Amino acid sequence: MATVEYAAALNLALREEMRRDPRVYVIGEDIVLGVPFGVTKGLAEEFGPERVLNAPISEAAIVGSALGAAMTGLRPVVDMHFADFVTCAMDEVANQIAKSRYMFGGQVDCPLVLRMPYGIGKSAGGHHSNSVEGWFINIPGLKICIPSTPRDARGLLKTAIRDPDPVMVFEHRGLYRVVGEVPDEEELIPLGSAEVKRPGSDVTVIATARMVHAALEAAELLAREGISAEVVDPRSLVPLDRETLAGSVAKTHRVVIAEEGPMRGSAGAWLAWVVMEECFDDLDGPIARVAGPNVPIPFSPPLEAACTPDSEAVAAACRQVLK
Amino acid sequence: MTPGPDQLLEMYAAMLRVRLFEERARELYAGGRIPGFIHLSVGQEAVAVGVCAALRRDDYLLSTHRGHGHLIAKGGSLRALMAELYGKASGCCKGKGGSMHIADASVGYLGANGVLAAGCVLAPGVGLSIQMRKTDQVVVAIFGDGAANRGPFHEGVNLAALWRAPAVFVCENNRWASTTAQAVSTAGGSIAQRAAGYGIPGVTVDGNEVLAVVEAVGEAVARARRGEGPSLVEAQTIRWLGHYEGDPQLYRGKDEVAEGRGRDPVGRLRQVLEERNLLDAAHAARIEAAVKGEIDDAVAFAEASPLPDARAAFEDLFAFYPWRD
């Protein structure tokens, strides 16, 4: 086991897959230097400019060209730079990538990965802070994973690159410098495999990405109060590991769902539906949700903080469902 | 490129195949045999056939919402195409695409598209794939004059030019973006001129003259195959029918269609063939009978094919998806 940063774990996954498969290439804005997050740093030195393509600031062409390449035999990994910018390639994602296999009756594979650096933090303001995974939950034809740890980031990205279908990988900006253990040997984490990040018996907290860490902090706080919280990380939203979620709820009977994006129409709202559908008879009370407010992310630090769900919010929700 | 006698006769048959297929589709649609809505290319056959005559079977084509003719000219199965228009399980997309989303990967036809200029951004990626796989294939993206005002056209041409991608952008200019005239939607007038901004060749040809189309596109394809990068060809043609079937066309007078019929691309090629003593009336009748037979066969196939089982709606979303959502 080596202890590495989340960004370095993603870098490792890219290197491993590019070494393994000459069809894999990466494309995005500023990716040769690997700024601002360092995920693609050094790839150009190893794999050359033919496979590490610095693209113009031209999101529709970056994402659209990836589909053209994927349909004709390559395996592109797109760096969206900031997930917010996917709006400039929304037709390419929603109408072209998500639908091509289906609308063509299964004639073509679309093996491509969209890496989505997203999330709130460091006063990045309204155009560089959004948690947009909820937009894509609503689009059939996209697989969506959302790793919270370096180990998951590496294992899921590798699986995503080998997947024959389009996969979006949501990487929270606030996690890039988080460190964790990554196995020395190769590890592929299947899509649709949730993981219990901390076992507990009184309440299940289903959390994604940065909120997994907030939930683990909350669990520590709650432990001091004699409350045992179980933290479950779905790791991928499409496909979703319903069994692991349901298994946890069957044990605890109480559920908090924590995410960073806005409350309305979100991934957490979908998860709440799934819990209701799978576990209605197991629930001892209503599900509580922790999510961002329904406002754009503001710039000024105290305003941004007011819109950032944290461990206190998760702990408060747990206390509430246990009342 | 200059087609020889055999290819000229093949091109004539192909033009007729597109024309008669579209006219038959029109009748079938009016008769309620085809659901949804369809966009026909009657009068525009020289673009489809001229482009595809410059291509090999393994070259790629990205098409438009008005794409039946492009698929036919690329060599796609008439049976699978007609069955798709019918929404039958035996259609090229198993009934999941329909007229606006037909595809036939076996002939490199990577899809009609319901979104204008969508293919223009796919093209540089297909070109990149050709470059990385080190083949000498070429990709053509066809788009309309309306699509030339969308961002993906500009982004796609820019990226293809930067990468020197083996791509050819063909604007099938039929003067109308749906019901809006090019004159009031397209600044600068010429779409071919936009190529200059990206440092690539841009030419305008008579899109009703198949020999002019094949020559211009052939030159662009040869350039792309040599690794010299993309080109833009604007083929100016005339749409004989409405934007969609059932379009009352209140926005234009009858003189434009009369002009189109006066410059009938099928008739013009036939005239060339007759002048060169490559075709006489008896031969022309044989070709027409053969093409009609193919279309009759395609219609019979579509009629006889079963509708898809409703369960098929839940297949083909992913290649690999053993989980419940």
XYZ file of C-alpha atoms in Angstrom, chain B:
325
model
C -11.903 13.074 -59.650
C -13.384 12.130 -63.012
C -15.623 9.064 -62.916
C -15.284 6.556 -65.761
C -18.228 5.206 -67.791
C -19.109 2.398 -65.393
C -19.038 4.663 -62.383
C -21.132 7.253 -64.191
C -23.800 4.650 -64.850
C -23.617 3.535 -61.208
C -24.019 7.136 -60.134
C -27.039 7.507 -62.363
C -28.619 4.430 -60.821
C -27.793 5.777 -57.358
C -29.391 9.151 -58.104
C -32.476 7.399 -59.354
C -32.449 5.142 -56.289
C -32.485 8.174 -53.990
C -35.139 9.962 -56.030
C -37.505 7.025 -56.282
C -36.946 5.971 -52.682
C -37.827 9.446 -51.437
C -40.873 9.675 -53.683
C -42.040 6.283 -52.437
C -41.414 7.297 -48.829
C -43.536 10.359 -49.489
C -46.450 8.253 -50.700
C -46.116 5.820 -47.835
C -45.980 8.641 -45.309
C -49.069 10.265 -46.811
C -50.749 6.871 -46.630
C -49.987 6.562 -42.935
C -47.534 3.682 -43.285
C -44.617 5.668 -41.768
C -44.966 7.219 -38.297
C -43.319 10.389 -36.987
C -42.097 12.962 -39.439
C -39.717 12.741 -42.363
C -37.487 15.182 -44.232
C -37.001 14.326 -47.889
C -34.160 15.178 -50.243
C -35.907 15.167 -53.607
C -33.979 17.553 -55.856
C -30.823 17.269 -53.770
C -29.658 13.855 -55.028
C -26.495 15.144 -56.683
C -25.031 16.075 -53.300
C -25.566 12.646 -51.748
C -24.369 10.768 -54.797
C -21.532 13.155 -55.668
C -20.133 12.975 -52.143
C -20.393 9.215 -51.855
C -18.954 8.624 -55.326
C -15.772 10.212 -53.992
C -15.702 7.856 -50.996
C -14.819 4.248 -50.357
C -17.074 1.879 -48.465
C -14.756 2.057 -45.425
C -14.801 5.867 -45.321
C -17.077 7.502 -42.770
C -20.074 9.727 -43.274
C -21.820 11.893 -40.683
C -25.202 12.957 -41.930
C -28.147 15.213 -41.215
C -31.847 15.067 -40.455
C -32.355 14.878 -44.247
C -30.199 11.805 -44.546
C -32.001 9.007 -46.413
C -30.219 9.866 -49.651
C -26.828 9.968 -47.961
C -27.329 6.472 -46.570
C -28.553 5.097 -49.887
C -25.641 6.666 -51.749
C -23.175 5.296 -49.186
C -24.420 1.820 -50.021
C -26.716 1.155 -47.076
C -29.422 -1.481 -47.330
C -32.713 -0.163 -48.739
C -34.553 -2.879 -46.869
C -33.082 -1.926 -43.493
C -33.631 1.763 -44.218
C -37.267 1.402 -45.260
C -37.969 -0.919 -42.343
C -36.474 1.671 -39.994
C -38.775 4.367 -41.396
C -41.644 2.006 -40.698
C -40.433 1.525 -37.109
C -39.955 -2.191 -37.643
C -37.702 -4.542 -35.691
C -35.785 -5.311 -38.886
C -34.868 -1.642 -39.377
C -31.228 -0.592 -39.392
C -31.684 0.732 -35.832
C -34.255 -1.887 -34.770
C -36.901 0.826 -34.861
C -35.228 2.947 -32.180
C -33.903 5.659 -34.452
C -36.397 6.453 -37.171
C -35.881 8.723 -40.147
C -33.865 11.355 -38.280
C -31.509 8.900 -36.543
C -30.790 6.237 -39.143
C -27.350 4.662 -39.010
C -25.494 1.866 -40.754
C -22.039 1.346 -39.317
C -21.338 -1.449 -41.820
C -20.986 1.177 -44.557
C -19.396 3.805 -42.313
C -22.604 5.823 -41.989
C -22.338 7.075 -38.422
C -25.769 8.514 -38.169
C -28.271 11.007 -39.357
C -28.813 13.591 -36.650
C -31.709 15.493 -35.195
C -29.399 18.299 -34.057
C -27.940 20.659 -36.615
C -24.143 20.624 -37.073
C -23.825 17.841 -34.497
C -21.712 15.795 -36.900
C -19.270 18.672 -37.383
C -17.789 18.141 -33.917
C -17.727 14.363 -34.247
C -15.711 14.649 -37.474
C -12.356 15.731 -35.965
C -12.584 12.819 -33.537
C -13.246 10.331 -36.315
C -10.297 11.918 -38.090
C -8.142 11.530 -34.990
C -9.131 7.885 -34.801
C -8.090 7.420 -38.455
C -4.763 9.113 -37.721
C -4.085 7.065 -34.588
C -5.064 3.798 -36.261
C -2.859 4.798 -39.217
C -5.380 3.950 -41.930
C -6.021 6.086 -45.005
C -9.748 6.487 -44.415
C -11.534 9.821 -44.658
C -14.548 11.219 -42.808
C -17.131 13.491 -44.407
C -19.528 15.576 -42.329
C -22.524 16.817 -44.277
C -24.472 19.702 -42.796
C -26.983 22.220 -44.075
C -26.837 25.946 -44.557
C -28.783 26.435 -41.326
C -26.233 24.370 -39.402
C -23.418 26.646 -40.561
C -24.677 29.217 -38.063
C -24.310 26.893 -35.094
C -21.256 26.822 -32.849
C -20.385 23.158 -33.431
C -19.756 23.902 -37.107
C -17.105 26.450 -36.163
C -15.655 24.400 -33.309
C -15.495 21.277 -35.453
C -13.824 22.950 -38.430
C -11.338 24.691 -36.145
C -10.321 21.488 -34.366
C -10.139 19.493 -37.598
C -7.932 22.189 -39.144
C -5.664 22.301 -36.071
C -5.256 18.526 -36.193
C -5.007 18.373 -40.015
C -7.676 15.728 -39.694
C -8.616 13.669 -42.784
C -12.024 15.313 -42.855
C -14.195 16.985 -45.462
C -17.018 19.309 -44.443
C -19.774 19.412 -47.043
C -22.437 22.067 -46.739
C -25.571 20.898 -48.516
C -26.999 24.352 -49.038
C -30.665 24.099 -50.022
C -31.306 27.776 -49.224
C -33.592 27.129 -46.282
C -32.996 26.584 -42.597
C -36.331 24.942 -41.944
C -38.576 27.841 -43.007
C -36.006 30.636 -42.722
C -34.152 31.788 -45.817
C -30.377 31.736 -45.914
C -30.369 35.399 -46.888
C -31.842 36.411 -43.535
C -29.986 33.882 -41.370
C -26.436 33.760 -42.663
C -24.151 36.773 -42.427
C -21.591 37.179 -45.158
C -23.612 35.211 -47.678
C -21.073 32.541 -48.508
C -20.523 29.534 -46.272
C -17.523 28.325 -48.297
C -15.771 31.609 -47.510
C -15.821 30.739 -43.827
C -13.126 28.154 -44.587
C -10.639 30.984 -45.083
C -10.971 31.916 -41.432
C -9.669 28.487 -40.512
C -6.949 28.384 -43.144
C -8.437 25.542 -45.158
C -9.669 25.381 -48.764
C -13.300 26.330 -49.306
C -15.078 25.999 -52.633
C -18.602 26.503 -53.888
C -20.060 24.145 -56.463
C -23.338 23.670 -58.278
C -24.959 21.087 -56.069
C -27.377 20.084 -58.802
C -24.472 19.019 -61.005
C -23.236 15.684 -59.720
C -20.027 15.827 -61.753
C -19.142 19.157 -60.170
C -19.839 17.756 -56.710
C -17.782 14.625 -57.209
C -14.911 16.642 -58.629
C -14.783 19.099 -55.731
C -15.363 16.520 -53.027
C -12.991 14.104 -54.745
C -10.235 16.702 -54.629
C -10.950 17.409 -50.961
C -10.983 13.680 -50.159
C -7.703 13.121 -52.007
C -6.151 15.991 -50.072
C -7.410 14.549 -46.805
C -6.080 11.088 -47.691
C -2.683 12.579 -48.415
C -2.644 13.914 -44.869
C -3.008 17.526 -45.911
C -6.015 18.224 -43.726
C -9.649 19.189 -44.072
C -11.541 21.175 -46.690
C -14.966 22.739 -46.959
C -17.212 22.270 -49.979
C -20.443 24.223 -50.303
C -22.818 22.497 -52.704
C -25.701 24.783 -53.651
C -28.893 22.942 -54.383
C -32.650 23.339 -54.248
C -35.148 21.549 -52.031
C -38.168 20.549 -54.100
C -40.391 19.579 -51.204
C -41.148 21.124 -47.827
C -38.824 21.149 -44.852
C -40.818 18.184 -43.599
C -43.574 16.191 -45.232
C -46.780 18.119 -44.694
C -45.017 21.499 -44.681
C -47.444 23.912 -46.423
C -44.431 26.022 -47.508
C -46.174 29.343 -47.005
C -42.763 30.983 -46.841
C -41.775 30.547 -50.483
C -43.240 30.909 -53.930
C -43.546 28.216 -56.565
C -40.840 29.784 -58.749
C -38.028 28.322 -56.652
C -39.235 24.767 -57.048
C -39.761 25.429 -60.751
C -36.155 26.571 -60.913
C -35.112 23.365 -59.163
C -37.085 21.184 -61.540
C -35.554 23.062 -64.441
C -32.144 22.077 -63.106
C -33.131 18.521 -62.193
C -29.916 16.785 -61.107
C -31.112 13.366 -62.247
C -32.124 14.670 -65.682
C -28.845 16.538 -66.053
C -26.756 13.431 -65.443
C -28.933 11.469 -67.822
C -28.323 14.129 -70.458
C -24.562 13.867 -69.934
C -24.719 10.097 -70.270
C -26.756 10.358 -73.454
C -24.385 12.929 -74.919
C -21.498 10.581 -74.251
C -23.404 7.668 -75.793
C -23.300 5.788 -72.497
C -27.052 5.541 -72.134
C -29.980 5.127 -74.490
C -33.687 5.003 -73.777
C -33.806 1.219 -73.516
C -30.858 1.106 -71.114
C -32.346 3.905 -69.036
C -35.622 2.010 -68.823
C -33.783 -1.112 -67.644
C -31.981 0.840 -64.937
C -35.198 2.450 -63.803
C -37.014 -0.881 -63.722
C -34.210 -2.437 -61.682
C -34.206 0.436 -59.176
C -37.986 0.306 -58.881
C -37.668 -3.413 -58.214
C -35.202 -2.733 -55.377
C -37.568 -0.229 -53.834
C -40.577 -2.510 -54.220
C -38.557 -5.182 -52.484
C -37.620 -2.810 -49.653
C -41.251 -1.779 -49.164
C -42.424 -5.395 -49.210
C -39.732 -6.247 -46.658
C -40.756 -3.364 -44.399
C -44.444 -4.232 -44.695
C -43.839 -7.895 -43.912
C -41.467 -7.256 -40.996
C -42.816 -7.443 -37.464
C -43.067 -4.419 -35.203
C -40.577 -4.545 -32.338
C -41.527 -6.294 -29.153
C -42.087 -3.665 -26.453
C -39.286 -5.229 -24.398
C -36.799 -4.034 -27.013
C -37.295 -0.495 -25.688
C -35.194 -1.562 -22.717
C -32.315 -3.059 -24.679
C -29.220 -1.474 -26.266
C -28.904 1.361 -23.755
C -25.577 -0.015 -22.620
C -23.281 -2.739 -23.911
C -22.843 -4.043 -20.412
C -25.377 -3.356 -17.720
C -26.318 -6.298 -15.568
C -27.759 -4.135 -12.804
C -31.200 -2.792 -12.057
C -31.270 1.006 -12.198
